[in-house]
XYZ file of C-alpha atoms in Angstrom:
344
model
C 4.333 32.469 45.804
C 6.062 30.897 42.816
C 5.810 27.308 42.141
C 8.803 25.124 42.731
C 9.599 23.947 39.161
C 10.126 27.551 38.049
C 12.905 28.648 40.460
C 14.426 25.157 40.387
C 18.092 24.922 38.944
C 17.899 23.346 35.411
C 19.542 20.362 36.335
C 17.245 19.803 39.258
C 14.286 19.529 37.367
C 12.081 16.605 36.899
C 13.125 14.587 33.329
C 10.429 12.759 32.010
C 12.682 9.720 32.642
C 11.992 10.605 36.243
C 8.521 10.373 36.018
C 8.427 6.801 33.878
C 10.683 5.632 36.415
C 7.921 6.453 39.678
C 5.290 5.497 37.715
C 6.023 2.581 36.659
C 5.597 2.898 32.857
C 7.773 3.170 29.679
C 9.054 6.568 28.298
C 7.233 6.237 25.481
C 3.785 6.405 27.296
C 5.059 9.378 29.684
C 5.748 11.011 26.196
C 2.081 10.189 24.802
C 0.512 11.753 28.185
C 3.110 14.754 28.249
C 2.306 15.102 24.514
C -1.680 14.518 24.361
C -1.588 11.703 22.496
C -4.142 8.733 21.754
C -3.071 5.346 23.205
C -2.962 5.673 26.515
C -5.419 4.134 29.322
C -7.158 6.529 31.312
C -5.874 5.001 34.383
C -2.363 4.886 33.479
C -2.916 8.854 31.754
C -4.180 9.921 35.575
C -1.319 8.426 37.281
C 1.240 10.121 35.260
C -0.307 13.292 35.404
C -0.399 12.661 39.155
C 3.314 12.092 39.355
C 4.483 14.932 36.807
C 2.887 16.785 39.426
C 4.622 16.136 42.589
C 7.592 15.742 40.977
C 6.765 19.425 40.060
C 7.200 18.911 36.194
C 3.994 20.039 35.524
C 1.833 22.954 37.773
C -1.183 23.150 39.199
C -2.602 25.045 36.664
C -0.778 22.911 33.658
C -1.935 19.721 35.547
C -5.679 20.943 34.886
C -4.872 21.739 31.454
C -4.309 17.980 30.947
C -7.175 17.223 32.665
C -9.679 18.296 30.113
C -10.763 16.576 27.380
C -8.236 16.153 24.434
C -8.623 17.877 21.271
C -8.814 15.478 18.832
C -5.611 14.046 16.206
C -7.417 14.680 12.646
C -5.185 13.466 9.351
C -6.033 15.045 5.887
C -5.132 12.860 2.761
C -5.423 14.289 -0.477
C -4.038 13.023 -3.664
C -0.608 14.561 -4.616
C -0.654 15.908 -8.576
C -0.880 18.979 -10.236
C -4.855 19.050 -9.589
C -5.604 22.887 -9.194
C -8.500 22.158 -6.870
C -6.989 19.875 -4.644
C -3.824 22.400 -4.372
C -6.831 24.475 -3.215
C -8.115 22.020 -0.745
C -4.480 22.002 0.358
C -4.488 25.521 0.871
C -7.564 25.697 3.075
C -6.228 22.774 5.170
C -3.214 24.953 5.769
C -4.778 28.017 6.817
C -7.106 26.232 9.093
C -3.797 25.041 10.646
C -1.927 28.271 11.203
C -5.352 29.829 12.654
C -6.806 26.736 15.189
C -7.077 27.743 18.393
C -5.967 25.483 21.241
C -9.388 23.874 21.627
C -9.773 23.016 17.793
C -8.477 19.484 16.658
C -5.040 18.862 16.085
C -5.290 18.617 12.231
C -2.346 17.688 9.812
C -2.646 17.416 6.024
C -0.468 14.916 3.720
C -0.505 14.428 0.142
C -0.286 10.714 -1.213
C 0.590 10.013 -5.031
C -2.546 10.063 -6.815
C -3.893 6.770 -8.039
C -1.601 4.924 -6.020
C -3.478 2.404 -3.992
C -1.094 0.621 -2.349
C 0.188 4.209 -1.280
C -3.314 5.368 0.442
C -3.372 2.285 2.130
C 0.435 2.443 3.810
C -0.758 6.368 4.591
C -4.278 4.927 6.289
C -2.156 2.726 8.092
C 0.881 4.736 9.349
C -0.977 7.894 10.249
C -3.932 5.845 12.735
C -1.215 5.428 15.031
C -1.582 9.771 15.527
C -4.631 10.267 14.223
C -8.053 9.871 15.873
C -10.064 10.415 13.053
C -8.876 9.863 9.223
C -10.607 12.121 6.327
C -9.792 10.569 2.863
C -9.730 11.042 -0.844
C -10.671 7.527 -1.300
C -9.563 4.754 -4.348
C -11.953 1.911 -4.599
C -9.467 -0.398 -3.906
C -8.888 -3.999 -2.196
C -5.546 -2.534 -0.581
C -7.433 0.557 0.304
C -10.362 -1.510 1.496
C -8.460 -4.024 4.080
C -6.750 -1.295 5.143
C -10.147 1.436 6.091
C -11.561 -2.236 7.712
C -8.176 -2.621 9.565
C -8.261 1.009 10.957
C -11.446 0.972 11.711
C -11.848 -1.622 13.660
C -8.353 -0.271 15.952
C -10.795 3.203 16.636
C -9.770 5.098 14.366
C -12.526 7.312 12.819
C -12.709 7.228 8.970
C -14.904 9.784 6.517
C -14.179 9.611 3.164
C -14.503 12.738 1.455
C -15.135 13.637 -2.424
C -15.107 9.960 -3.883
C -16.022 6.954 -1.432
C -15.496 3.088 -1.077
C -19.169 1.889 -1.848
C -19.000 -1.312 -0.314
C -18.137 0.055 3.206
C -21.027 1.953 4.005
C -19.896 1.943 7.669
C -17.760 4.452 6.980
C -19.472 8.005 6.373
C -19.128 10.127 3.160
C -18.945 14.118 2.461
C -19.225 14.838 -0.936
C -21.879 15.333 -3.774
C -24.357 13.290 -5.270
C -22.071 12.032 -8.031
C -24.516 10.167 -10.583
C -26.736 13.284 -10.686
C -23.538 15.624 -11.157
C -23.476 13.821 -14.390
C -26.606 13.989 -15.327
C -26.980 17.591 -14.954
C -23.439 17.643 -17.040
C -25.051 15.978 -19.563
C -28.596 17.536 -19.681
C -26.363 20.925 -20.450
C -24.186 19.598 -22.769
C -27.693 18.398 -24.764
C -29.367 21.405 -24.214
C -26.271 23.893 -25.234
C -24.735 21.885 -27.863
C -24.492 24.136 -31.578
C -25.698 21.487 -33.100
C -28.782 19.165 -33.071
C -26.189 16.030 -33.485
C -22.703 15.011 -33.208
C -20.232 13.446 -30.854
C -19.713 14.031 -27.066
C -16.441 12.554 -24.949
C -15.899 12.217 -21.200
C -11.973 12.595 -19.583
C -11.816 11.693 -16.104
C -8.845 11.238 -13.521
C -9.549 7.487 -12.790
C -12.222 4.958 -13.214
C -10.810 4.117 -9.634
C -12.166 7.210 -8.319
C -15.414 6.252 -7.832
C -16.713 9.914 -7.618
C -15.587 9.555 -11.866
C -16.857 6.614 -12.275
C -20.897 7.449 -10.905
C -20.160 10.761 -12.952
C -19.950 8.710 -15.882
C -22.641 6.828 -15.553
C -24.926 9.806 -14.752
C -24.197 11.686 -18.088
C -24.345 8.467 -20.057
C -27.890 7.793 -18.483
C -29.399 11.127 -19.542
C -27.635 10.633 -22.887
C -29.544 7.482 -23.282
C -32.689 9.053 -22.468
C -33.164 12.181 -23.968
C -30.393 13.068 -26.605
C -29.991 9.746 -28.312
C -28.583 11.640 -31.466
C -25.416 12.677 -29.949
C -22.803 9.360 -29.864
C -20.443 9.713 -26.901
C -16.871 8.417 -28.143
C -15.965 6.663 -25.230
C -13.963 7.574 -21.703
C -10.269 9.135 -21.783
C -8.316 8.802 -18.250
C -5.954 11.583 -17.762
C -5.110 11.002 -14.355
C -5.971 14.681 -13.346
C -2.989 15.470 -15.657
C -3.117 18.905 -18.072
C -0.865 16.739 -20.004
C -2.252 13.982 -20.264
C -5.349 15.851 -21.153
C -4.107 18.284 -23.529
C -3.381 15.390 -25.519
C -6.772 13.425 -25.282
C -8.411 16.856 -26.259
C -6.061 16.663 -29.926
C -6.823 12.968 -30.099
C -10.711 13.694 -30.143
C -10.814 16.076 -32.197
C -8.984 13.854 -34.804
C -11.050 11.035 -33.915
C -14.713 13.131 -33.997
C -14.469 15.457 -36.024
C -18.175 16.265 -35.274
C -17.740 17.047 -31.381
C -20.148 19.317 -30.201
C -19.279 18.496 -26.313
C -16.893 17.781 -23.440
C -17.282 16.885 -19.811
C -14.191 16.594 -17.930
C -15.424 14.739 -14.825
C -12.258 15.271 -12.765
C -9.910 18.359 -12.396
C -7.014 19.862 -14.656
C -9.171 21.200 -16.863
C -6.200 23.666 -18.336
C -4.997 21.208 -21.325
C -8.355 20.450 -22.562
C -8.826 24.539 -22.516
C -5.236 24.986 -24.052
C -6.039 22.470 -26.995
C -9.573 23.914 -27.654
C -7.552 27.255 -28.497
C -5.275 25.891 -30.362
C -7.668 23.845 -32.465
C -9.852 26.854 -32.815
C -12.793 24.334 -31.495
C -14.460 26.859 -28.599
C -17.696 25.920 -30.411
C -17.413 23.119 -28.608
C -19.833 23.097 -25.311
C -17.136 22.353 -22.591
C -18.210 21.471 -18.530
C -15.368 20.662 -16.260
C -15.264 20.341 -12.273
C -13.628 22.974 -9.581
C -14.131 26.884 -9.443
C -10.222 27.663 -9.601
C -8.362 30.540 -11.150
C -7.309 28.708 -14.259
C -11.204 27.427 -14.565
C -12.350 30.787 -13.736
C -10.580 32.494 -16.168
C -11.488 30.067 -19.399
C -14.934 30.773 -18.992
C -14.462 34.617 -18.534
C -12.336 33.917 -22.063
C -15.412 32.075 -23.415
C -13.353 28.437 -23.886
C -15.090 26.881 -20.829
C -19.121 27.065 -20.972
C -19.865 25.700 -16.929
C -18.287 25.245 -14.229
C -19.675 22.811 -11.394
C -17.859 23.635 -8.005
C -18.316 22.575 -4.312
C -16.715 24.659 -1.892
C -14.108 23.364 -0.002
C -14.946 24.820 3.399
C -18.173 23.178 3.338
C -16.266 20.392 2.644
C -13.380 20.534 5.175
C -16.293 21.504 7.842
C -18.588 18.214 7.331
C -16.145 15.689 7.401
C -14.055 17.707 10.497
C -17.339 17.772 12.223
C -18.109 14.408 11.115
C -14.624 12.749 13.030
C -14.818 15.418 16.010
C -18.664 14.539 16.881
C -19.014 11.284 15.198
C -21.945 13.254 13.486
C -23.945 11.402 10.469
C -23.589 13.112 7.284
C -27.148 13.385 6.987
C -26.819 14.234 2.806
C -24.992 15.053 -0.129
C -23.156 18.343 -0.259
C -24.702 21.108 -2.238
C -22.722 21.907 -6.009
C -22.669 25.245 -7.613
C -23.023 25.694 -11.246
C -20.944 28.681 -12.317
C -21.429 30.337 -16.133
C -19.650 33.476 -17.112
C -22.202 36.014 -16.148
C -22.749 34.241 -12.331
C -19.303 34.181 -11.181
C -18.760 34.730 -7.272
């Protein structure tokens, strides 16, 4: 026997005005229910669900549908720029996306101008209103801080994944062990170096990256402690910029004319690459962050020495598991060091 809603005329089926109406609640919240959305009270979810159902907007069989347990609203943000790996994290996010299955969380990815704090924190903001759980590229911030507290304390799940806000440890991190990513940059940029002295420079994305920052301090602890003859000229931002980059790489080699080494703690790596070739200065040891075709291929070509990568479905898995379960992230993501003759 066929259910009344599907040999109903058109007009004489149920509107979701209808069902507000002999429920006694606002359109809005029909639409959350009808829609699987957060914000609704259990009690008020049932009763709606009860009435789309004698009203015969939803069947028997879609009525139980509703009745299990909601996959949860998950919100991406990544940093917007020409950053090869984050186009890469982009990707994944995408193709996890066109291939969830109905059970998997409802996941959505958006890219925020990079560096922008005021921007992260409109983004935290607007998207907990969907979202059940937020996953975040974090700037350590005050705007970006009030606004994680603010969410939080609403319900809305928060990891931060690949740099963190320190001084809220309530909210759970995915990502490496940062200050001893830069020591092991810098206890291969002493060991490889051509020669036994010389100069050694740092570009990063942002000191307000915290991920950068603990990089920093990582190599320029080492340094300190076991190659006290090479000098380190000092910390150039380029915003994750090959721009920007290409042109710090000239303006070193100007500056230090002795460089024996450079460790690019964030990502566009390409104009540090492009003005080592054009310098004719591949001497120079070079370690820079994300295993990514352009990356890939410099140290194939011998103008990139290392390459230290983690892998961005281990990444997207932790934190998703972390906002789906409300797991603890128990420890620091793994990080592969790549040379030319280990390539995956």
């Amino acid at each position: 026997m066929r259910d009344k809603s599907e040999t109903a005329p058109a007009s004489a089926r149920p509107l979701l005005t209808d069902i507000a109406e002999r429920a006694g609640v606002s359109l809005a919240t029909v639409d959350r229910v009808v829609n699987r959305r957060k914000g609704v009270k259990e009690r008020t979810r049932q009763r709606v669900l009860e009435i789309a159902r004698e009203l015969g907007y939803l069947t028997e069989t879609q009525g139980g549908f509703y009745e299990a347990e909601r996959p949860r609203n998950i919100v991406v943000l990544l940093p917007s720029g020409s950053n090869p790996y984050l186009r890469l994290l982009g990707d994944q996010l995408r193709e996890r996306v066109e291939r969830s299955a109905p059970d998997d969380p409802f996941l959505r990815c958006y890219f925020i101008e990079s560096f922008n704090a005021q921007a992260l924190a409109e983004a935290l903001r607007r998207n907990a209103g969907w979202a059940d759980g937020i996953a975040f590229f974090a700037i350590e911030h005050p705007l970006v801080r009030e606004a994680a507290v603010e969410v939080l304390a609403a319900g809305t799940r928060l990891v931060t994944i690949v740099s963190d806000l320190g001084s809220l440890p309530e909210i759970p991190h995915v990502g490496l062990d940062n200050r001893a990513v830069g020591r092991t940059a810098g206890l291969l940029i002493g060991r490889l170096a051509k020669q036994p002295s010389g100069s050694v420079a740092l570009v990063a994305g942002s000191r307000h990256y915290r991920a950068h920052s603990e990089r920093e301090a990582g190599f320029l602890s080492i340094l300190e402690e076991l190659f006290p003859h090479l000098r380190v000229v000092g910390m150039r931002e380029g915003h994750d910029d090959a721009g920007e980059n290409y042109r710090h790489t000239l303006g070193l080699f100007d500056q230090a004319p002795d460089l024996v080494g450079i460790y690019n703690v964030g990502g566009s790596s390409g104009g540090i690459t492009r003005a080592m070739r054009e310098r004719d200065r591949l001497e120079v040891v070079f370690i820079g962050h994300g295993l990514t075709p352009d990356t890939r291929r410099a140290v194939v070509e011998g103008a990139m020495d290392v390459i230290f990568d983690q892998d961005p479905d281990a990444l997207v898995d932790r934190a998703l598991r972390c906002l789906s379960e409300q797991a603890p992230v128990a420890r620091p993501l793994k990080f592969d060091i790549y040379f030319r003759e280990n390539l995956p």
